[in-house]
Amino acid sequence: MSTPFPFTAVVGQDDLRLALLLNAVSPAVGGVLVRGEKGTAKSTAVRALSALMPALDVVTGCRFSCDPGSPDPACPDGPHEPGAFETRPARMVELPVGASEDRLVGALDIERALAEGVKAFEPGLLADAHRGILYVDEVNLLHDHLVDLLLDAAAMGASYVEREGVSVRHAARFLLVGTMNPEEGELRPQLLDRFGLTVEVAASREPDQRVEVVRRRLAYDDDPDAFAARWADEEGAVRRRIVAARELLPSVRLGDGALRQIAATCAAFEVDGMRADIVMARTAVALAAWAGRTDVLAEDVRQAALLALPHRRRRNPFDAPGLDEDKLDETLEQFGGQDDEDPDPDPDPDGPGGGDGGEPPRSDGDGPRGEDDARSEPGEGAEGPGNAADGTPQEGGSGAGERSAAPAAEPFRTKVLSVPGIGEGAAGRRSRARTEHGRTTGARRPRGTLTKLHLAATVTAAAPHQRERGRTGRGLVVRRDDLRQATREGREGNLVLFVVDASGSMAARQRMGAVKGAVLSLLLDAYQRRDKVGLVTFRGTSADVALPPTSSVDAAAVRLESLPTGGRTPLAAGLLRAHDVLRVERLRDPARRALVVVVTDGRATGGPEPVALAGRAARLFAAEGIASVVVDCESGPVRLGLAGRLAGELGGTAVTLEELRADSIAGLVRDVQGTSRRTA
């Protein structure tokens, strides 16, 4: 086993180290979610923590690490005789992103359970992690159903495996640590809330600190054992401090004043539910124990809020986690040291915002924007048949008339757009797919390990062979060849590739704001349905991949917000660039099906025969059966119907911005799927 990098040798990252240590002192805090860019010592610090955890006494031979002082009465390896135990280091178990449900929770031998009535159970990673650390790198890429199982076990302190009436339960109490890079996608808000603490980490911008990071890493790589020996005293001191804090923890007093501060802080920041209050209380107690105190102070409450509340402040997927520290200090000061009377601490009327909670005035009707709208609207309305481009001032000339980015309009709930047929992609919530979870639709012979037994099909397969197998009693004689895997249908996530027209014909500020609002609404929908997203834009003379396919819907929203407009409309270039993106993505992730959303008014200008080129490019999508939707952005008194014509070439369907709203029309999903089937 290789020597881990010493925890005390990690440079900087004070909040990360403190959050990990607090959970080592009190696992009831609920774990840590570490968010940050790549290369910021997230994994290094987590792996280093395991060496600081106190050694454990475990029952000899118990696969579930039962405490000999209080063994689990329901342990599958029990009952345990008193006396026999061994001491070993606390384990750190890593859960791979591609792990199966059986690998996480364990597996029952279904054949023995049916034929012999024996609960033959093979423990999973949750059993291995009991009384230790369970580490999930890239937790945001873990399948949702595995995250649910993981967090349920962490909350209940036990894991349950139930299949076809056979049930096994074992204790599973562990320190849960997840790390993630937000650029690769976010966790759902309800899953964020299940982590006790969160920490944002970033690489230092101080040259001296960066030099020290490199120096220590090179020294460790040259001789890990010698480097670890240099830090042995510091490691031992931290280990002893953890033990002392654990012993002190039951004696820490959480007074009414501190509780009032905790409740007031959670109320002031409008966090949902009561989990934040409980986590803050446990964290404040752990902070006091770590500092060697038996009373919780205001400074403990403040630090607990900074660790427990930021990830619970996200009101929608595109809000960055964070906490207003000035508001936090005001709240703590207002409710600090007040046990009964004097609830009014004489707030400063001249303070920032005056305490009225008002929002700054909106910029929707300010002077510059109004003037810009006045300039752009006539140009948009001047477009007409046979003169689609020349009537728009922004289209005149190559790249001429570029405008700054327009703000997006308010997002709305959109119709469900889905891919026709049944796929086998990653679990999600958009299109029909064969999945491990969902409604049972049939049975088949298992390919590899049996995960979901189809009991009726198994009995049907075994029944004709009972006489030749010498069955004499009441039990059914089952062989492995009789076992049948249940086939299930659920939902998958797709690749939603947005192809957005940013040319001059779309450049009217009010109009582009509506277009961005629609795309932002679709991005919110993609976030909720666990899709990957990509963004291709076209204007001037070319098309650009503004965002390669990614699970980070936040990144797509940022790129969309800063999207400038102007120039000609190279529609063919945009479609061909999107086709190239899909071709490459099919090689990387062949099981994930694509849905192309083209946002345009359908005009094509620039170069020789732009309309014919766009038609040929569109027919590539139809020939390959790629599901597509055209969001028709045409406006004004004269409508040419070009977007509808483009949808026909793509083999998809066209919807207007108004029809995209969920409450506008019925049957949009059926229309999209029906058109795609006819043209595939």
XYZ file of C-alpha atoms in Angstrom:
680
model
C 0.000 0.000 0.000
C 1.437 3.387 -1.019
C 2.100 6.058 1.589
C -0.601 8.759 1.435
C 0.290 12.421 1.195
C 0.252 13.836 4.765
C -2.887 15.780 5.647
C -0.917 18.446 7.490
C 1.349 18.979 4.459
C -1.527 20.223 2.283
C -0.824 23.887 1.542
C -3.679 26.302 2.189
C -7.263 25.027 1.715
C -8.072 25.892 5.335
C -11.841 25.548 4.918
C -11.481 22.148 3.260
C -9.273 20.802 6.011
C -11.513 22.217 8.748
C -14.679 20.697 7.226
C -13.051 17.277 6.960
C -11.742 17.435 10.531
C -15.128 18.483 11.926
C -16.710 15.417 10.336
C -13.930 13.261 11.758
C -14.804 14.658 15.190
C -18.573 14.315 14.693
C -19.766 12.156 11.769
C -23.315 13.251 12.663
C -22.517 16.555 10.915
C -23.444 14.763 7.708
C -20.409 14.687 5.457
C -18.676 17.152 3.163
C -19.205 18.133 -0.456
C -16.031 19.628 -1.924
C -16.593 21.769 -5.019
C -13.792 23.196 -7.080
C -11.706 23.279 -10.192
C -9.417 20.421 -11.112
C -5.977 20.225 -9.529
C -6.862 21.794 -6.165
C -5.921 18.903 -3.821
C -9.534 17.786 -3.281
C -8.789 14.077 -3.596
C -5.383 14.403 -1.937
C -6.855 15.948 1.227
C -9.654 13.380 1.464
C -7.314 10.409 1.071
C -4.910 11.939 3.572
C -7.653 12.207 6.196
C -7.944 8.425 6.504
C -4.483 8.243 8.071
C -5.636 10.584 10.861
C -8.725 8.613 11.824
C -8.388 6.761 15.138
C -7.962 2.979 14.969
C -11.063 0.810 15.477
C -11.841 -2.229 17.586
C -13.898 -4.658 15.464
C -15.383 -8.083 16.101
C -13.012 -10.740 14.785
C -14.216 -12.174 11.492
C -17.165 -9.776 11.098
C -17.448 -8.522 7.531
C -19.463 -5.521 8.733
C -16.941 -4.099 11.246
C -19.196 -4.451 14.277
C -18.058 -2.688 17.451
C -17.303 -5.390 20.071
C -18.607 -3.039 22.769
C -22.044 -2.771 21.106
C -22.381 -5.198 18.195
C -25.273 -4.772 15.791
C -27.981 -7.269 16.852
C -29.188 -7.481 13.223
C -25.717 -8.037 11.733
C -25.890 -10.688 8.961
C -22.734 -12.266 10.430
C -24.185 -12.278 13.944
C -24.979 -12.994 16.627
C -21.498 -12.234 17.942
C -19.987 -13.854 20.990
C -18.440 -11.358 23.430
C -14.699 -11.107 23.821
C -13.083 -11.741 20.433
C -11.987 -8.542 18.707
C -9.111 -7.019 16.744
C -7.828 -3.491 16.211
C -7.324 -2.118 12.716
C -7.093 1.291 11.012
C -10.263 3.008 9.838
C -10.931 2.275 6.181
C -11.358 4.737 3.374
C -13.533 3.182 0.658
C -13.785 4.792 -2.782
C -16.980 4.485 -4.796
C -16.236 4.507 -8.546
C -18.512 6.607 -10.755
C -19.377 3.548 -12.851
C -20.232 1.299 -9.893
C -23.362 -0.827 -10.035
C -26.069 -0.941 -7.390
C -24.887 -4.418 -6.348
C -21.356 -3.115 -5.851
C -22.647 -0.342 -3.605
C -25.193 -2.084 -1.386
C -24.182 -5.721 -1.822
C -25.816 -8.638 -3.598
C -27.987 -11.576 -2.643
C -27.434 -15.007 -4.187
C -30.901 -15.286 -5.734
C -30.388 -18.901 -6.819
C -29.668 -20.084 -3.273
C -32.403 -17.880 -1.859
C -35.017 -19.500 -4.139
C -33.762 -23.069 -4.028
C -32.510 -23.332 -0.436
C -34.081 -20.396 1.387
C -30.596 -19.232 2.421
C -29.798 -15.522 2.686
C -26.357 -15.734 1.117
C -25.237 -12.099 1.102
C -22.094 -10.614 -0.431
C -21.412 -7.240 1.277
C -20.949 -4.120 -0.832
C -18.989 -0.917 -0.402
C -21.420 0.438 2.193
C -20.520 -2.458 4.486
C -16.804 -1.927 3.876
C -17.138 1.779 4.765
C -18.982 1.216 8.070
C -17.212 3.212 10.816
C -14.812 4.643 8.223
C -14.823 7.039 5.249
C -16.785 6.623 2.043
C -15.299 8.791 -0.682
C -17.082 9.552 -3.974
C -14.938 11.388 -6.504
C -16.967 13.206 -9.173
C -20.157 12.644 -7.191
C -22.045 14.861 -9.661
C -21.441 12.233 -12.365
C -22.797 9.374 -10.241
C -26.166 7.995 -11.354
C -29.045 9.539 -9.445
C -30.380 6.261 -8.051
C -26.938 5.441 -6.603
C -26.719 8.884 -5.008
C -30.171 8.332 -3.491
C -29.110 4.965 -2.033
C -25.891 6.443 -0.737
C -27.503 9.403 0.985
C -30.345 7.321 2.403
C -27.824 4.983 4.008
C -25.856 7.939 5.366
C -29.007 9.469 6.861
C -30.355 6.238 8.408
C -27.056 4.671 9.396
C -28.111 1.387 7.780
C -28.300 -0.250 4.369
C -31.206 -2.393 3.183
C -31.085 -4.912 0.354
C -34.495 -6.239 -0.646
C -35.264 -8.450 -3.625
C -38.278 -10.633 -4.301
C -39.231 -10.785 -0.625
C -35.682 -11.529 0.575
C -34.334 -8.774 2.852
C -30.954 -8.090 4.468
C -30.085 -5.147 6.708
C -26.739 -4.089 8.131
C -25.308 -1.016 9.853
C -23.684 1.581 7.581
C -22.435 4.631 9.465
C -19.618 6.432 7.730
C -18.086 9.810 7.019
C -19.379 10.694 3.546
C -17.155 12.874 1.367
C -17.950 13.844 -2.204
C -15.818 15.897 -4.560
C -16.899 17.490 -7.825
C -15.904 19.966 -10.500
C -18.926 22.238 -11.142
C -17.818 22.636 -14.773
C -18.878 19.011 -15.320
C -22.436 19.516 -14.036
C -24.294 20.192 -10.812
C -26.013 18.002 -8.272
C -29.757 18.334 -7.891
C -30.708 20.821 -5.120
C -32.350 18.110 -3.007
C -29.127 16.093 -3.141
C -27.003 19.129 -2.330
C -29.105 19.594 0.787
C -28.273 16.082 1.991
C -24.584 16.896 2.396
C -23.956 18.476 5.780
C -21.194 20.894 4.759
C -19.856 22.251 1.510
C -16.527 23.844 0.674
C -15.471 25.787 -2.408
C -11.807 25.309 -3.273
C -9.626 27.084 -5.820
C -5.945 27.226 -6.608
C -4.063 30.022 -4.901
C -3.059 33.038 -6.998
C -0.134 33.823 -4.685
C 3.170 32.864 -6.354
C 4.872 31.977 -3.055
C 2.101 29.585 -2.066
C 2.063 27.969 -5.494
C 5.835 27.496 -5.276
C 5.425 25.739 -1.933
C 2.743 23.447 -3.351
C 5.061 22.370 -6.168
C 8.028 21.976 -3.837
C 6.157 19.676 -1.450
C 4.621 17.623 -4.224
C 7.962 17.013 -5.904
C 9.525 16.043 -2.572
C 6.681 13.586 -1.933
C 6.964 12.041 -5.402
C 10.730 11.574 -4.979
C 10.427 9.677 -1.674
C 6.930 9.307 -0.164
C 8.137 7.548 2.998
C 10.789 10.147 3.802
C 8.378 12.992 3.125
C 5.734 11.423 5.375
C 8.321 10.949 8.131
C 9.047 14.699 8.096
C 5.397 15.377 8.903
C 4.884 12.537 11.377
C 4.874 14.787 14.461
C 2.256 17.148 12.995
C 0.139 14.191 11.905
C 0.327 12.672 15.377
C -0.684 15.958 16.999
C -3.782 16.268 14.788
C -4.703 12.630 15.413
C -4.530 13.159 19.181
C -6.584 16.347 18.871
C -9.320 14.461 17.008
C -9.474 11.865 19.788
C -9.618 14.576 22.454
C -12.369 16.456 20.599
C -14.420 13.264 20.264
C -14.165 12.695 24.000
C -15.116 16.307 24.746
C -18.032 16.394 22.300
C -20.745 15.026 24.685
C -19.851 17.732 27.228
C -20.269 20.695 24.859
C -23.227 22.927 25.786
C -25.326 24.489 23.056
C -27.057 27.350 24.862
C -30.353 29.009 24.012
C -28.530 32.091 22.751
C -26.529 30.101 20.203
C -29.654 28.182 19.168
C -31.481 31.468 18.614
C -28.643 32.706 16.429
C -28.734 29.489 14.401
C -32.491 29.668 13.881
C -32.384 33.383 13.035
C -29.594 32.857 10.513
C -31.399 30.050 8.705
C -34.587 32.116 8.644
C -32.776 35.223 7.390
C -31.278 33.328 4.469
C -34.595 31.611 3.687
C -33.232 28.075 3.511
C -35.803 25.359 2.911
C -36.726 22.905 5.648
C -35.058 22.336 9.007
C -32.023 20.291 7.978
C -29.857 23.425 7.826
C -30.665 24.337 11.443
C -29.778 20.841 12.651
C -26.547 20.690 10.651
C -25.508 24.149 11.861
C -26.116 23.116 15.471
C -24.056 19.938 15.124
C -21.281 21.799 13.306
C -21.126 24.536 15.943
C -20.840 21.899 18.686
C -18.052 20.130 16.759
C -16.240 23.458 16.308
C -16.346 24.102 20.037
C -15.041 20.599 20.779
C -12.274 21.025 18.185
C -11.256 24.266 19.912
C -11.239 22.488 23.301
C -14.242 24.407 24.674
C -17.448 23.200 26.306
C -19.545 26.240 25.275
C -20.616 27.223 21.772
C -19.708 30.815 20.950
C -20.950 33.220 18.290
C -17.775 32.608 16.283
C -18.689 28.901 16.127
C -22.159 29.739 14.830
C -20.682 32.062 12.201
C -18.207 29.457 10.954
C -20.924 26.800 10.964
C -23.111 29.032 8.782
C -20.290 29.567 6.276
C -19.875 25.807 5.924
C -23.500 24.621 6.144
C -25.559 27.235 4.273
C -23.969 28.262 0.939
C -25.110 25.200 -1.033
C -28.590 25.514 0.445
C -28.961 29.060 -0.892
C -29.342 28.034 -4.562
C -32.809 29.142 -5.638
C -32.415 27.784 -9.169
C -29.742 25.707 -10.962
C -27.915 28.770 -12.304
C -27.451 30.491 -8.951
C -23.904 30.227 -7.650
C -23.601 28.909 -4.086
C -22.611 31.639 -1.676
C -23.448 33.603 1.436
C -23.613 37.351 2.095
C -21.216 37.663 5.015
C -22.323 41.221 5.865
C -25.893 40.008 6.224
C -24.653 37.070 8.306
C -22.772 39.364 10.681
C -25.791 41.653 11.039
C -28.028 38.716 11.900
C -25.606 37.305 14.470
C -25.154 40.718 16.052
C -28.897 41.327 16.203
C -29.606 38.014 17.938
C -26.371 37.639 19.879
C -26.427 37.487 23.658
C -30.212 37.945 23.973
C -31.858 35.367 26.162
C -35.165 37.080 26.908
C -35.678 40.835 26.569
C -34.255 43.604 24.391
C -34.963 42.082 20.965
C -34.199 45.404 19.229
C -30.427 46.001 18.911
C -30.995 49.481 17.396
C -30.166 48.665 13.793
C -28.236 51.277 11.868
C -30.706 53.101 9.590
C -27.816 54.295 7.457
C -26.476 50.808 6.838
C -26.324 49.212 3.405
C -29.806 48.776 1.948
C -31.449 50.363 4.987
C -32.785 46.949 6.021
C -35.796 47.258 3.732
C -34.915 44.189 1.694
C -35.675 46.093 -1.515
C -34.182 45.062 -4.818
C -32.196 47.445 -7.039
C -34.245 48.934 -9.871
C -34.534 46.735 -12.939
C -32.703 47.847 -16.050
C -35.468 46.709 -18.450
C -36.659 50.234 -19.110
C -33.484 52.246 -18.825
C -32.454 54.841 -21.358
C -29.766 53.036 -23.363
C -31.875 49.902 -23.815
C -34.922 51.890 -24.874
C -32.872 53.777 -27.436
C -31.414 50.537 -28.736
C -34.868 49.006 -29.133
C -36.012 52.079 -31.014
C -33.099 51.740 -33.416
C -33.488 47.997 -33.982
C -37.228 47.481 -34.352
C -37.654 49.299 -37.692
C -34.851 47.265 -39.217
C -36.551 44.048 -38.131
C -39.927 45.069 -39.509
C -38.429 46.133 -42.865
C -37.606 42.582 -43.890
C -39.910 41.256 -46.592
C -40.255 38.605 -49.299
C -37.394 38.542 -51.734
C -35.345 40.913 -49.598
C -34.807 38.899 -46.415
C -31.369 40.247 -45.614
C -31.034 43.634 -47.208
C -33.913 45.135 -45.267
C -32.065 44.437 -41.990
C -29.309 46.978 -41.297
C -27.259 44.446 -39.302
C -27.010 42.094 -42.276
C -25.416 44.624 -44.610
C -21.760 43.630 -44.986
C -19.640 40.867 -43.610
C -19.839 40.962 -39.831
C -21.080 44.548 -39.853
C -23.340 45.962 -37.161
C -22.290 43.648 -34.330
C -24.249 44.297 -31.170
C -23.411 43.715 -27.551
C -25.079 40.851 -25.739
C -28.753 41.342 -24.872
C -29.972 40.117 -21.467
C -32.204 37.046 -21.439
C -35.909 37.400 -20.765
C -37.485 35.668 -17.774
C -37.381 31.859 -18.208
C -40.572 29.804 -18.273
C -41.635 26.161 -18.042
C -41.313 24.545 -21.448
C -43.021 21.712 -23.234
C -41.289 18.344 -22.988
C -39.197 17.648 -26.079
C -38.074 14.023 -26.372
C -36.330 11.652 -28.748
C -38.544 9.003 -30.413
C -38.034 5.272 -29.881
C -36.409 3.502 -26.942
C -32.757 4.070 -26.082
C -30.230 2.619 -23.675
C -28.403 5.755 -22.605
C -27.506 7.178 -19.216
C -30.271 7.423 -16.645
C -32.246 10.646 -16.851
C -35.738 12.034 -17.259
C -36.286 12.873 -20.913
C -36.789 10.004 -23.370
C -37.925 6.392 -23.073
C -35.113 3.898 -22.456
C -34.289 0.444 -21.160
C -32.938 1.001 -17.666
C -32.150 -0.809 -14.430
C -34.973 1.093 -12.726
C -38.493 1.623 -13.973
C -41.559 -0.410 -14.821
C -41.046 -4.065 -15.752
C -41.793 -4.743 -19.426
C -40.512 -8.312 -19.898
C -37.757 -10.811 -19.141
C -34.562 -12.143 -20.715
C -31.621 -14.340 -19.839
C -29.126 -12.388 -17.729
C -25.993 -11.071 -19.371
C -23.434 -11.348 -16.590
C -24.551 -10.883 -12.978
C -28.283 -11.078 -12.312
C -29.446 -7.750 -10.874
C -33.249 -7.700 -11.158
C -34.987 -11.072 -10.958
C -38.184 -11.655 -12.949
C -39.751 -14.195 -10.582
C -42.643 -15.362 -12.772
C -40.396 -15.914 -15.787
C -37.860 -17.786 -13.625
C -40.519 -20.109 -12.203
C -41.933 -20.672 -15.682
C -38.485 -21.619 -16.987
C -37.787 -24.011 -14.094
C -41.204 -25.708 -13.859
C -40.931 -28.127 -16.852
C -37.699 -29.642 -15.499
C -38.740 -30.541 -11.955
C -39.320 -34.283 -12.585
C -36.025 -34.847 -14.378
C -34.235 -32.932 -11.623
C -35.634 -35.348 -9.050
C -37.811 -32.928 -7.136
C -39.483 -34.710 -4.194
C -40.263 -32.004 -1.639
C -42.133 -28.735 -1.725
C -39.170 -26.627 -2.798
C -38.594 -25.673 -6.427
C -35.360 -27.007 -7.925
C -33.811 -23.995 -9.664
C -30.700 -23.971 -11.819
C -28.760 -20.935 -12.969
C -30.045 -21.395 -16.525
C -33.577 -20.869 -15.223
C -32.915 -17.380 -13.873
C -34.443 -14.531 -15.843
C -33.488 -10.891 -15.722
C -36.358 -8.389 -15.648
C -36.245 -5.881 -18.473
C -37.407 -2.461 -17.375
C -38.315 0.765 -19.056
C -37.584 4.160 -17.601
C -36.152 7.437 -18.837
C -32.755 8.430 -20.165
C -30.864 11.680 -20.440
C -30.039 12.904 -23.925
C -27.572 15.218 -25.583
C -29.508 18.405 -26.277
C -27.527 20.375 -28.844
C -28.646 23.970 -29.284
C -27.930 25.587 -32.655
C -28.585 29.293 -32.164
C -28.845 31.923 -34.889
C -26.962 35.024 -33.668
C -27.039 36.913 -36.969
C -28.305 40.399 -37.699
C -31.822 39.224 -38.507
C -32.097 38.093 -34.873
C -30.327 41.107 -33.413
C -33.231 43.294 -32.307
C -32.547 43.624 -28.603
C -36.050 42.835 -27.406
C -36.290 39.918 -29.802
C -32.932 38.423 -28.902
C -33.804 38.754 -25.237
C -36.902 36.631 -25.846
C -34.836 34.084 -27.788
C -32.277 33.835 -24.991
C -35.084 33.494 -22.463
C -36.478 30.567 -24.440
C -33.088 28.847 -24.702
C -32.477 29.479 -20.988
C -35.845 27.861 -20.263
C -34.837 24.826 -22.312
C -31.524 24.715 -20.444
C -33.383 24.656 -17.130
C -35.451 21.796 -18.473
C -32.260 19.994 -19.559
C -30.818 20.419 -16.054
C -33.902 18.891 -14.472
C -33.886 15.983 -16.935
C -30.154 15.222 -16.440
C -29.131 15.886 -20.040
C -25.822 16.813 -21.530
C -25.969 20.076 -23.449
C -23.950 21.735 -26.184
C -24.168 25.123 -27.888
C -23.362 25.991 -31.513
C -23.833 29.567 -32.702
C -23.630 30.995 -36.198
C -23.366 34.546 -37.542
C -21.249 36.555 -39.964
C -19.406 34.053 -42.123
C -18.972 31.045 -39.846
C -20.277 28.900 -37.004
C -18.623 28.318 -33.632
C -18.923 25.663 -30.936
C -19.618 28.030 -28.055
C -19.803 25.065 -25.661
C -18.787 21.467 -26.431
C -21.194 18.828 -25.061
C -21.036 18.879 -21.278
C -23.079 18.026 -18.210
C -22.628 21.579 -16.909
C -25.825 23.375 -17.842
C -24.524 26.332 -15.830
C -21.682 26.770 -18.319
C -24.132 26.826 -21.216
C -26.181 29.528 -19.482
C -23.062 31.673 -19.010
C -22.056 31.338 -22.679
C -25.593 32.155 -23.766
C -25.738 35.287 -21.623
C -22.616 36.757 -23.268
C -23.623 35.852 -26.826
C -23.248 38.858 -29.183
C -25.256 39.239 -32.381
C -24.830 40.749 -35.837
C -23.739 39.983 -39.395
C -25.072 37.648 -42.035
C -26.831 34.298 -41.483
C -24.631 31.307 -42.415
C -27.342 28.734 -41.616
C -25.613 25.942 -43.552
C -22.373 26.491 -41.607
C -24.273 26.250 -38.322
C -25.968 22.995 -39.285
C -22.754 21.432 -40.590
C -20.866 22.393 -37.437
C -23.639 20.840 -35.331
C -23.462 17.671 -37.448
C -19.703 17.448 -36.798
C -20.265 17.870 -33.056
C -22.779 15.008 -33.055
C -20.461 12.775 -35.099
C -17.624 13.206 -32.579
C -19.956 12.802 -29.611
C -21.319 9.512 -30.999
C -17.778 8.118 -30.877
C -17.335 9.243 -27.263
C -20.774 8.265 -25.959
C -22.536 6.040 -28.490
C -25.432 5.129 -26.184
C -26.558 8.726 -25.629
C -29.072 9.862 -28.219
C -29.231 13.443 -29.451
C -31.952 16.040 -29.755
C -31.046 19.038 -31.926
C -32.838 22.310 -31.119
C -32.345 24.901 -33.876
C -33.279 28.424 -32.773
C -33.662 30.634 -35.848
C -36.037 32.592 -38.052
C -35.047 30.306 -40.934
C -33.251 32.913 -43.045
C -30.037 31.953 -44.847
C -27.747 34.618 -46.369
C -24.116 35.005 -47.348
C -22.122 33.088 -49.942
C -23.382 31.394 -53.110
C -26.775 29.663 -52.932
C -27.144 29.921 -49.128
C -30.700 28.533 -49.080
C -29.815 25.464 -51.167
C -26.728 24.788 -49.020
C -28.801 25.025 -45.850
C -31.325 22.554 -47.288
C -28.626 20.020 -48.134
C -27.092 20.373 -44.672
C -30.493 19.867 -43.041
C -31.182 16.709 -45.023
C -28.071 15.118 -43.444
C -29.908 15.121 -40.097
C -33.043 13.623 -41.642
C -31.050 10.876 -43.379
C -29.489 9.797 -40.065
C -32.783 9.940 -38.134
C -31.544 12.601 -35.707
C -34.446 14.045 -33.726
C -34.771 17.777 -34.208
C -36.956 20.736 -33.324
C -36.874 24.200 -34.889
C -37.862 27.042 -32.583
C -39.317 29.596 -35.011
C -38.200 33.092 -33.994
C -39.693 34.933 -36.968
C -41.640 38.040 -36.003
C -43.078 41.137 -37.609
C -46.092 41.729 -39.818
C -44.696 39.680 -42.720
C -43.883 36.014 -42.016
C -42.148 33.874 -44.609
C -42.509 30.468 -42.936
C -38.822 29.706 -43.501
C -38.396 27.974 -40.129
C -41.193 25.545 -40.940
C -39.556 24.769 -44.271
C -36.249 24.135 -42.462
C -37.983 21.789 -40.009
C -39.315 19.783 -42.938
C -35.811 19.453 -44.400
C -34.491 18.334 -40.979
C -37.258 15.772 -40.583
C -38.401 17.445 -37.390
C -41.065 19.912 -36.364
C -41.284 23.655 -35.870
C -42.708 25.476 -32.852
C -42.966 29.181 -32.189
C -41.656 30.830 -29.054
C -45.230 31.070 -27.800
C -45.948 27.398 -28.489
C -42.843 26.381 -26.560
C -44.487 27.319 -23.275
C -45.883 24.376 -21.339
C -49.294 25.996 -20.892
C -49.765 27.073 -24.503
C -50.739 23.982 -26.504
C -51.200 20.251 -25.968
C -49.480 17.417 -27.736
C -46.121 18.988 -28.574
C -44.202 15.842 -27.604
C -46.477 13.745 -29.795
C -45.963 16.115 -32.742
C -42.180 16.061 -32.401
C -42.010 12.297 -32.118
C -44.513 11.627 -34.887
C -42.691 13.789 -37.388
C -39.334 12.254 -36.456
C -40.658 8.712 -36.928
C -42.035 9.466 -40.368
C -38.755 10.922 -41.569
C -36.253 8.618 -39.827
